[in-house]
Coordinates of N, CA, C and O in Angstrom, one line a residue:
M182 N -47.7 41.2 -18.2 CA -47.8 40.4 -17.0 C -48.6 41.2 -16.0 O -48.4 42.4 -15.7
D183 N -49.5 40.6 -15.3 CA -50.4 41.2 -14.4 C -49.7 41.4 -13.1 O -49.0 40.5 -12.6
P184 N -49.7 42.6 -12.5 CA -49.0 42.9 -11.3 C -49.4 42.0 -10.1 O -48.7 41.8 -9.1
M185 N -50.6 41.4 -10.2 CA -51.1 40.6 -9.1 C -50.5 39.2 -9.2 O -50.6 38.4 -8.2
Q186 N -50.0 38.8 -10.3 CA -49.5 37.5 -10.5 C -48.1 37.4 -9.9 O -47.3 38.3 -9.9
T187 N -47.8 36.2 -9.3 CA -46.5 36.0 -8.7 C -45.6 35.5 -9.9 O -46.0 34.9 -10.8
P188 N -44.3 35.9 -9.8 CA -43.4 35.4 -10.9 C -43.3 33.9 -10.8 O -43.4 33.3 -9.7
P189 N -43.0 33.3 -11.9 CA -42.9 31.8 -11.9 C -41.7 31.4 -11.1 O -40.6 32.1 -11.1
Q190 N -41.8 30.4 -10.4 CA -40.7 29.8 -9.6 C -39.8 29.0 -10.5 O -40.2 28.3 -11.4
Q191 N -38.5 29.1 -10.2 CA -37.5 28.4 -10.9 C -37.5 26.9 -10.4 O -37.7 26.7 -9.2
Q192 N -37.3 26.0 -11.3 CA -37.2 24.6 -10.9 C -35.9 24.4 -10.2 O -34.9 24.9 -10.6
P193 N -36.0 23.8 -9.0 CA -34.7 23.5 -8.3 C -33.8 22.5 -9.1 O -34.3 21.5 -9.5
G194 N -32.6 22.9 -9.3 CA -31.6 22.0 -10.0 C -30.8 21.3 -8.9 O -31.1 21.4 -7.7
Y195 N -29.8 20.6 -9.4 CA -29.0 19.9 -8.4 C -28.0 21.0 -7.8 O -27.7 22.0 -8.4
Y196 N -27.5 20.7 -6.6 CA -26.7 21.6 -5.9 C -25.2 21.6 -6.5 O -24.7 20.5 -6.6
Q197 N -24.7 22.7 -6.9 CA -23.4 22.8 -7.4 C -22.5 23.4 -6.3 O -22.7 24.5 -5.8
P198 N -21.5 22.6 -5.8 CA -20.7 23.2 -4.7 C -19.8 24.3 -5.3 O -19.5 24.3 -6.5
M199 N -19.5 25.2 -4.4 CA -18.7 26.4 -4.9 C -17.2 26.1 -4.9 O -16.4 26.9 -5.3
Y200 N -16.8 24.9 -4.6 CA -15.4 24.5 -4.6 C -15.2 23.2 -5.3 O -16.2 22.4 -5.3
R201 N -14.0 22.9 -5.7 CA -13.7 21.6 -6.3 C -13.2 20.7 -5.2 O -12.7 21.1 -4.2
K202 N -13.4 19.4 -5.5 CA -12.9 18.4 -4.5 C -11.4 18.3 -4.5 O -10.8 18.4 -5.6
T203 N -10.8 18.2 -3.4 CA -9.4 18.0 -3.3 C -9.1 16.5 -3.4 O -9.7 15.7 -2.7
N204 N -8.1 16.2 -4.2 CA -7.7 14.8 -4.4 C -7.2 14.2 -3.1 O -6.2 14.8 -2.5
S205 N -7.7 13.1 -2.6 CA -7.3 12.5 -1.3 C -5.9 11.9 -1.4 O -5.2 11.9 -0.4
K206 N -5.5 11.4 -2.6 CA -4.2 10.9 -2.7 C -3.1 11.9 -2.6 O -2.0 11.7 -2.2
S207 N -3.4 13.2 -3.0 CA -2.5 14.3 -2.9 C -2.3 14.6 -1.4 O -1.2 15.0 -1.0
I208 N -3.3 14.6 -0.7 CA -3.2 14.8 0.8 C -2.3 13.7 1.4 O -1.5 14.0 2.2
A209 N -2.6 12.5 1.0 CA -1.8 11.4 1.6 C -0.3 11.5 1.2 O 0.6 11.2 2.0
A210 N -0.1 11.9 -0.1 CA 1.3 12.1 -0.5 C 2.0 13.2 0.3 O 3.2 13.0 0.6
L211 N 1.3 14.3 0.6 CA 1.9 15.4 1.4 C 2.2 14.9 2.8 O 3.3 15.1 3.3
V212 N 1.3 14.2 3.4 CA 1.5 13.7 4.8 C 2.7 12.7 4.8 O 3.6 12.8 5.7
L213 N 2.7 11.8 3.9 CA 3.8 10.8 3.8 C 5.1 11.4 3.5 O 6.1 11.0 4.0
G214 N 5.1 12.5 2.6 CA 6.3 13.2 2.3 C 6.9 13.9 3.5 O 8.1 13.8 3.7
I215 N 6.1 14.5 4.3 CA 6.6 15.1 5.5 C 7.1 14.1 6.5 O 8.1 14.3 7.1
L216 N 6.4 13.0 6.6 CA 6.8 11.9 7.5 C 8.1 11.3 7.1 O 8.9 10.9 7.9
A217 N 8.3 11.3 5.8 CA 9.6 10.7 5.2 C 10.8 11.5 5.7 O 11.9 11.0 5.9
V218 N 10.6 12.8 5.8 CA 11.7 13.7 6.3 C 11.9 13.6 7.8 O 13.0 13.6 8.3
V219 N 10.8 13.4 8.5 CA 10.8 13.5 10.0 C 11.1 12.1 10.7 O 11.8 12.1 11.7
V220 N 10.5 11.1 10.2 CA 10.5 9.8 10.9 C 11.9 9.1 10.7 O 12.2 8.8 9.5
P221 N 12.6 8.8 11.7 CA 13.9 8.1 11.5 C 13.7 6.6 11.2 O 12.7 6.0 11.6
Y222 N 14.6 6.1 10.5 CA 14.7 4.7 10.1 C 13.7 4.2 9.1 O 14.0 3.5 8.2
L223 N 12.5 4.7 9.2 CA 11.4 4.3 8.2 C 11.3 5.4 7.1 O 10.4 5.2 6.2
G224 N 12.0 6.4 7.2 CA 11.9 7.5 6.2 C 12.1 7.1 4.8 O 11.5 7.6 3.8
F225 N 13.0 6.2 4.6 CA 13.3 5.7 3.2 C 12.1 5.0 2.6 O 11.7 5.4 1.4
I226 N 11.5 4.1 3.3 CA 10.3 3.4 2.8 C 9.1 4.4 2.6 O 8.4 4.3 1.6
I227 N 8.9 5.2 3.6 CA 7.8 6.2 3.6 C 8.0 7.1 2.4 O 7.0 7.5 1.7
G228 N 9.2 7.5 2.2 CA 9.5 8.4 1.0 C 9.2 7.8 -0.3 O 8.6 8.5 -1.2
I229 N 9.5 6.6 -0.5 CA 9.1 5.9 -1.7 C 7.6 5.8 -1.9 O 7.1 6.0 -3.0
I230 N 6.9 5.5 -0.8 CA 5.4 5.5 -0.9 C 4.9 6.8 -1.2 O 3.9 7.0 -2.0
A231 N 5.5 7.9 -0.6 CA 5.0 9.3 -0.9 C 5.2 9.6 -2.4 O 4.4 10.3 -3.0
I232 N 6.3 9.2 -3.0 CA 6.6 9.4 -4.4 C 5.6 8.7 -5.3 O 5.0 9.3 -6.2
V233 N 5.2 7.5 -4.9 CA 4.2 6.8 -5.7 C 2.9 7.4 -5.6 O 2.2 7.6 -6.6
F234 N 2.5 7.8 -4.4 CA 1.2 8.4 -4.2 C 1.1 9.8 -4.9 O 0.1 10.1 -5.5
S235 N 2.2 10.5 -4.9 CA 2.1 11.8 -5.6 C 2.0 11.7 -7.1 O 1.3 12.4 -7.8
R236 N 2.7 10.6 -7.6 CA 2.6 10.4 -9.1 C 1.1 10.0 -9.5 O 0.6 10.4 -10.4
I237 N 0.5 9.1 -8.6 CA -0.9 8.7 -8.9 C -1.8 9.8 -8.8 O -2.7 10.0 -9.6
A238 N -1.6 10.7 -7.7 CA -2.4 11.8 -7.5 C -2.3 12.8 -8.7 O -3.3 13.4 -9.1
S239 N -1.1 13.1 -9.2 CA -0.9 14.0 -10.3 C -1.7 13.5 -11.6 O -2.3 14.3 -12.3
N240 N -1.6 12.2 -11.8 CA -2.4 11.6 -13.0 C -3.9 11.8 -12.8 O -4.6 12.1 -13.7
E241 N -4.4 11.5 -11.6 CA -5.8 11.7 -11.3 C -6.2 13.1 -11.4 O -7.3 13.4 -11.9
I242 N -5.4 14.1 -10.9 CA -5.8 15.5 -11.0 C -5.8 15.9 -12.5 O -6.7 16.7 -12.8
K243 N -4.9 15.5 -13.3 CA -5.0 15.8 -14.7 C -6.2 15.3 -15.4 O -6.9 15.9 -16.2
R244 N -6.6 14.1 -15.0 CA -7.8 13.4 -15.6 C -9.1 14.0 -15.1 O -10.0 14.2 -15.9
T245 N -9.2 14.3 -13.8 CA -10.5 14.7 -13.2 C -10.7 16.2 -13.0 O -11.8 16.7 -12.9
G246 N -9.5 16.9 -13.0 CA -9.6 18.3 -12.7 C -9.8 18.7 -11.3 O -10.3 19.8 -11.0
E247 N -9.5 17.8 -10.4 CA -9.6 18.1 -9.0 C -8.5 19.0 -8.5 O -7.5 19.3 -9.2
D248 N -8.7 19.6 -7.3 CA -7.7 20.4 -6.7 C -6.7 19.5 -6.0 O -6.9 18.3 -5.8
G249 N -5.5 20.0 -5.6 CA -4.5 19.3 -4.8 C -3.2 19.1 -5.6 O -2.4 18.4 -5.1
K250 N -3.0 19.8 -6.7 CA -1.8 19.7 -7.4 C -0.6 20.2 -6.6 O 0.5 19.5 -6.6
G251 N -0.7 21.2 -5.9 CA 0.4 21.7 -5.0 C 0.7 20.8 -3.9 O 1.9 20.6 -3.6
M252 N -0.3 20.1 -3.3 CA 0.0 19.1 -2.3 C 0.7 17.9 -2.9 O 1.6 17.3 -2.3
A253 N 0.4 17.5 -4.1 CA 1.0 16.4 -4.7 C 2.5 16.7 -5.1 O 3.4 15.9 -4.9
V254 N 2.7 17.9 -5.5 CA 4.1 18.3 -5.8 C 4.9 18.4 -4.5 O 6.1 18.0 -4.5
A255 N 4.3 19.0 -3.5 CA 5.0 19.1 -2.2 C 5.3 17.7 -1.6 O 6.4 17.5 -1.1
G256 N 4.4 16.8 -1.8 CA 4.6 15.4 -1.3 C 5.7 14.7 -2.1 O 6.5 14.0 -1.5
L257 N 5.8 15.0 -3.4 CA 6.8 14.5 -4.2 C 8.2 15.0 -3.8 O 9.1 14.2 -3.6
V258 N 8.3 16.3 -3.6 CA 9.6 16.9 -3.2 C 10.0 16.4 -1.8 O 11.2 16.0 -1.6
C259 N 9.1 16.4 -0.9 CA 9.4 15.9 0.5 C 9.8 14.4 0.4 O 10.7 14.0 1.2
G260 N 9.1 13.6 -0.4 CA 9.4 12.2 -0.5 C 10.8 12.0 -1.1 O 11.5 11.1 -0.6
I261 N 11.1 12.8 -2.1 CA 12.5 12.6 -2.7 C 13.5 13.0 -1.7 O 14.6 12.4 -1.5
V262 N 13.3 14.1 -1.0 CA 14.3 14.6 0.0 C 14.5 13.6 1.1 O 15.6 13.2 1.5
G263 N 13.3 13.1 1.7 CA 13.4 12.1 2.7 C 14.1 10.8 2.3 O 14.9 10.2 3.0
T264 N 13.8 10.3 1.1 CA 14.4 9.1 0.5 C 15.9 9.3 0.3 O 16.7 8.5 0.7
A265 N 16.3 10.5 -0.2 CA 17.7 10.8 -0.4 C 18.5 10.8 0.9 O 19.6 10.3 1.0
I266 N 17.9 11.5 1.9 CA 18.6 11.6 3.2 C 18.8 10.3 3.8 O 19.9 9.9 4.2
Y267 N 17.8 9.5 3.8 CA 17.9 8.2 4.5 C 18.7 7.2 3.6 O 19.3 6.2 4.2
A268 N 18.7 7.4 2.3 CA 19.6 6.5 1.5 C 21.1 6.8 1.8 O 21.9 5.9 1.9
V269 N 21.4 8.1 1.9 CA 22.8 8.4 2.3 C 23.1 7.9 3.7 O 24.2 7.3 3.9
I270 N 22.2 8.0 4.6 CA 22.5 7.5 6.0 C 22.7 6.0 5.9 O 23.6 5.4 6.6
I271 N 21.8 5.3 5.2 CA 21.9 3.8 5.1 C 23.3 3.4 4.4 O 23.9 2.5 4.9
L272 N 23.6 4.2 3.4 CA 24.9 3.9 2.7 C 26.1 4.1 3.6 O 27.0 3.3 3.7
I273 N 26.1 5.2 4.4 CA 27.2 5.4 5.4 C 27.2 4.3 6.4 O 28.3 3.8 6.8
V274 N 26.1 3.9 6.9 CA 26.1 2.8 8.0 C 26.6 1.5 7.4 O 27.4 0.8 8.0
I275 N 26.2 1.2 6.2 CA 26.7 -0.1 5.6 C 28.2 0.0 5.3 O 28.9 -1.0 5.6
L276 N 28.6 1.1 4.8 CA 30.1 1.2 4.5 C 30.9 1.2 5.8 O 31.9 0.6 5.9
S277 N 30.4 1.8 6.8 CA 31.1 1.8 8.1 C 31.1 0.4 8.7 O 32.1 0.0 9.3
L278 N 30.0 -0.3 8.6 CA 30.0 -1.7 9.1 C 31.0 -2.6 8.3 O 31.6 -3.4 8.9
V279 N 31.0 -2.4 7.0 CA 31.9 -3.2 6.2 C 33.4 -2.9 6.6 O 34.2 -3.8 6.8
L280 N 33.7 -1.6 6.6 CA 35.1 -1.2 6.9 C 35.5 -1.6 8.3 O 36.6 -2.1 8.5
F281 N 34.7 -1.4 9.3 CA 35.1 -1.7 10.7 C 35.0 -3.2 11.0 O 35.7 -3.6 11.9
S282 N 34.2 -3.9 10.3 CA 34.1 -5.3 10.7 C 35.3 -6.1 10.1 O 35.7 -7.0 10.7
T283 N 35.8 -5.7 9.0 CA 37.0 -6.4 8.4 C 38.2 -6.1 9.2 O 39.0 -7.0 9.4
T284 N 38.4 -4.9 9.7 CA 39.6 -4.6 10.5 C 39.5 -5.2 11.9 O 40.5 -5.7 12.4
S285 N 38.3 -5.3 12.5 CA 38.2 -5.9 13.8 C 38.3 -7.4 13.8 O 38.8 -8.1 14.7
D286 N 37.9 -8.0 12.7 CA 38.0 -9.5 12.5 C 39.5 -9.9 12.4 O 39.9 -10.9 12.9
L287 N 40.3 -9.1 11.7 CA 41.7 -9.4 11.6 C 42.5 -9.3 12.9 O 43.4 -10.1 13.2
S288 N 42.1 -8.4 13.7 CA 42.8 -8.2 15.0 C 42.4 -9.4 15.9 O 43.3 -9.8 16.7
I289 N 41.3 -10.0 15.8 CA 40.9 -11.1 16.7 C 41.7 -12.3 16.2 O 42.1 -13.1 17.0
L290 N 41.9 -12.5 14.9 CA 42.6 -13.7 14.4 C 44.1 -13.7 14.8 O 44.7 -14.7 14.9
D291 N 44.6 -12.5 15.0 CA 46.1 -12.4 15.3 C 46.4 -12.8 16.7 O 47.5 -13.2 17.0
T292 N 45.4 -12.8 17.6 CA 45.7 -13.1 19.0 C 45.6 -14.5 19.4 O 45.4 -15.5 18.9

């Protein structure tokens, strides 16, 4: 090679990002899972939605190799915890309404 010649230029290829894409459904699952624990009254429904989103995100992550597995797992755990907490609260409210409504109805009929 002649020292006066310039080295051949490499052909530009397509740009390869240095990071993998994060699955957007795993982000949504995490946010919904946190909201399921924090938001009163709607936590039961939000928790169920978080569980569904985390399951979909986990399947997509396995198929595509995207990042976000930890967020999907955290969304699943928070969704389960939020759903369980509010399921117990709803059960307690329903039981107390049933128990107290039957005793108060009987006392009204006696008078």
